[in-house]
Amino acid sequence: MTLLAAPAIAHTDYDGVWNVTVTTRTGSCQPTTSYPLVVTDGNVSGAADLSGSVGRNGVVRASLKGAFASGQLSGNAGSGRWNSASAGMPCSGRWMATRR
């Protein structure tokens, strides 16, 4: 007898495509920008140098070219803070996300 099993797929409650809007509150970085991100098995991807994760509890941690973000997802929305000191321009602000 041969048993065949499908490979396990580790989905999280937050997998999918998210629209993220980043707003600068302090500093001279771009005031507002929006872009899509993808969460797959808890890993965040999108821009070339983006790395990050979403925990099973929705806690977000990500970095991109000297900028760092943290926050919380819940259901189909989330928000948090970010800060950057890249290129000698310290900036910080908030981000908001909604799942497509």
PDB file of C-alpha atoms in Angstrom:
ATOM      1  CA  MET A   1       0.000   0.000   0.000  1.00  0.00           C
ATOM      2  CA  THR A   2       1.342   3.427  -0.942  1.00  0.00           C
ATOM      3  CA  LEU A   3       0.356   6.535   0.952  1.00  0.00           C
ATOM      4  CA  LEU A   4       0.563   9.848  -0.821  1.00  0.00           C
ATOM      5  CA  ALA A   5       0.246  13.035   1.133  1.00  0.00           C
ATOM      6  CA  ALA A   6      -0.027  16.538  -0.191  1.00  0.00           C
ATOM      7  CA  PRO A   7       2.677  18.876   1.086  1.00  0.00           C
ATOM      8  CA  ALA A   8       1.688  20.918   4.116  1.00  0.00           C
ATOM      9  CA  ILE A   9       0.862  24.516   3.318  1.00  0.00           C
ATOM     10  CA  ALA A  10       1.442  26.910   6.198  1.00  0.00           C
ATOM     11  CA  HIS A  11      -1.117  29.644   5.641  1.00  0.00           C
ATOM     12  CA  THR A  12      -1.625  32.424   8.149  1.00  0.00           C
ATOM     13  CA  ASP A  13      -4.748  34.468   8.791  1.00  0.00           C
ATOM     14  CA  TYR A  14      -2.954  37.452   7.226  1.00  0.00           C
ATOM     15  CA  ASP A  15      -1.824  35.947   3.907  1.00  0.00           C
ATOM     16  CA  GLY A  16      -2.853  37.926   0.852  1.00  0.00           C
ATOM     17  CA  VAL A  17      -2.307  41.226  -0.920  1.00  0.00           C
ATOM     18  CA  TRP A  18      -2.380  44.348   1.233  1.00  0.00           C
ATOM     19  CA  ASN A  19      -2.587  47.999   0.195  1.00  0.00           C
ATOM     20  CA  VAL A  20      -0.286  50.015   2.442  1.00  0.00           C
ATOM     21  CA  THR A  21      -0.332  53.811   2.809  1.00  0.00           C
ATOM     22  CA  VAL A  22       2.671  55.394   4.514  1.00  0.00           C
ATOM     23  CA  THR A  23       2.376  58.927   5.903  1.00  0.00           C
ATOM     24  CA  THR A  24       5.315  61.046   7.086  1.00  0.00           C
ATOM     25  CA  ARG A  25       4.678  62.930  10.322  1.00  0.00           C
ATOM     26  CA  THR A  26       8.207  64.256  10.982  1.00  0.00           C
ATOM     27  CA  GLY A  27      11.083  64.893   8.607  1.00  0.00           C
ATOM     28  CA  SER A  28      11.318  65.729   4.935  1.00  0.00           C
ATOM     29  CA  CYS A  29      10.600  62.305   3.429  1.00  0.00           C
ATOM     30  CA  GLN A  30       7.839  61.937   0.827  1.00  0.00           C
ATOM     31  CA  PRO A  31       4.608  63.065   2.598  1.00  0.00           C
ATOM     32  CA  THR A  32       2.418  60.104   1.558  1.00  0.00           C
ATOM     33  CA  THR A  33       2.969  57.031  -0.571  1.00  0.00           C
ATOM     34  CA  SER A  34       0.965  53.871  -1.229  1.00  0.00           C
ATOM     35  CA  TYR A  35       1.957  50.481  -2.562  1.00  0.00           C
ATOM     36  CA  PRO A  36       0.924  46.815  -2.471  1.00  0.00           C
ATOM     37  CA  LEU A  37       2.581  44.212  -0.251  1.00  0.00           C
ATOM     38  CA  VAL A  38       2.089  40.460  -0.211  1.00  0.00           C
ATOM     39  CA  VAL A  39       2.008  38.283   2.898  1.00  0.00           C
ATOM     40  CA  THR A  40       2.721  34.607   2.207  1.00  0.00           C
ATOM     41  CA  ASP A  41       3.059  32.147   5.074  1.00  0.00           C
ATOM     42  CA  GLY A  42       3.691  35.125   7.370  1.00  0.00           C
ATOM     43  CA  ASN A  43       6.513  36.560   5.226  1.00  0.00           C
ATOM     44  CA  VAL A  44       6.154  40.086   3.842  1.00  0.00           C
ATOM     45  CA  SER A  45       7.337  40.853   0.296  1.00  0.00           C
ATOM     46  CA  GLY A  46       6.911  43.620  -2.210  1.00  0.00           C
ATOM     47  CA  ALA A  47       9.721  46.068  -2.936  1.00  0.00           C
ATOM     48  CA  ALA A  48      13.109  44.585  -3.855  1.00  0.00           C
ATOM     49  CA  ASP A  49      14.838  45.120  -0.480  1.00  0.00           C
ATOM     50  CA  LEU A  50      11.793  44.639   1.733  1.00  0.00           C
ATOM     51  CA  SER A  51      11.971  41.996   4.430  1.00  0.00           C
ATOM     52  CA  GLY A  52       9.561  41.342   7.213  1.00  0.00           C
ATOM     53  CA  SER A  53       7.097  39.089   8.906  1.00  0.00           C
ATOM     54  CA  VAL A  54       3.609  38.934  10.345  1.00  0.00           C
ATOM     55  CA  GLY A  55       3.190  36.752  13.418  1.00  0.00           C
ATOM     56  CA  ARG A  56       0.176  34.524  13.980  1.00  0.00           C
ATOM     57  CA  ASN A  57      -1.075  37.204  16.390  1.00  0.00           C
ATOM     58  CA  GLY A  58      -0.867  39.880  13.645  1.00  0.00           C
ATOM     59  CA  VAL A  59       2.278  41.639  14.915  1.00  0.00           C
ATOM     60  CA  VAL A  60       4.142  43.202  11.968  1.00  0.00           C
ATOM     61  CA  ARG A  61       7.895  43.853  11.761  1.00  0.00           C
ATOM     62  CA  ALA A  62       9.504  44.977   8.501  1.00  0.00           C
ATOM     63  CA  SER A  63      12.492  46.843   7.111  1.00  0.00           C
ATOM     64  CA  LEU A  64      13.313  48.484   3.786  1.00  0.00           C
ATOM     65  CA  LYS A  65      16.502  50.410   2.955  1.00  0.00           C
ATOM     66  CA  GLY A  66      17.111  51.744   6.461  1.00  0.00           C
ATOM     67  CA  ALA A  67      13.436  52.216   7.322  1.00  0.00           C
ATOM     68  CA  PHE A  68      11.850  50.095  10.024  1.00  0.00           C
ATOM     69  CA  ALA A  69       8.143  49.492  10.610  1.00  0.00           C
ATOM     70  CA  SER A  70       6.141  47.799  13.322  1.00  0.00           C
ATOM     71  CA  GLY A  71       2.470  47.486  14.022  1.00  0.00           C
ATOM     72  CA  GLN A  72      -0.559  45.233  14.205  1.00  0.00           C
ATOM     73  CA  LEU A  73      -2.904  43.604  11.699  1.00  0.00           C
ATOM     74  CA  SER A  74      -6.374  42.516  12.716  1.00  0.00           C
ATOM     75  CA  GLY A  75      -8.828  40.989  10.257  1.00  0.00           C
ATOM     76  CA  ASN A  76      -8.520  42.935   7.013  1.00  0.00           C
ATOM     77  CA  ALA A  77      -6.860  46.092   8.341  1.00  0.00           C
ATOM     78  CA  GLY A  78      -3.867  47.232  10.324  1.00  0.00           C
ATOM     79  CA  SER A  79      -1.679  50.146  11.307  1.00  0.00           C
ATOM     80  CA  GLY A  80       1.565  51.033  12.964  1.00  0.00           C
ATOM     81  CA  ARG A  81       4.612  53.272  13.064  1.00  0.00           C
ATOM     82  CA  TRP A  82       7.741  53.569  10.962  1.00  0.00           C
ATOM     83  CA  ASN A  83      11.028  55.443  11.185  1.00  0.00           C
ATOM     84  CA  SER A  84      14.052  55.950   8.975  1.00  0.00           C
ATOM     85  CA  ALA A  85      17.440  57.616   9.061  1.00  0.00           C
ATOM     86  CA  SER A  86      18.491  56.662   5.520  1.00  0.00           C
ATOM     87  CA  ALA A  87      20.417  59.176   3.419  1.00  0.00           C
ATOM     88  CA  GLY A  88      20.869  61.413   6.461  1.00  0.00           C
ATOM     89  CA  MET A  89      17.176  62.375   6.499  1.00  0.00           C
ATOM     90  CA  PRO A  90      15.546  61.253   9.741  1.00  0.00           C
ATOM     91  CA  CYS A  91      11.839  60.723   9.206  1.00  0.00           C
ATOM     92  CA  SER A  92       9.017  58.951  10.979  1.00  0.00           C
ATOM     93  CA  GLY A  93       5.314  58.458  10.673  1.00  0.00           C
ATOM     94  CA  ARG A  94       2.413  56.046  10.517  1.00  0.00           C
ATOM     95  CA  TRP A  95       1.251  53.374   8.130  1.00  0.00           C
ATOM     96  CA  MET A  96      -2.190  51.928   7.457  1.00  0.00           C
ATOM     97  CA  ALA A  97      -3.024  48.746   5.568  1.00  0.00           C
ATOM     98  CA  THR A  98      -6.134  47.104   4.147  1.00  0.00           C
ATOM     99  CA  ARG A  99      -6.379  43.689   2.552  1.00  0.00           C
ATOM    100  CA  ARG A 100      -7.578  43.574  -1.039  1.00  0.00           C
TER     101      ARG A 100
END
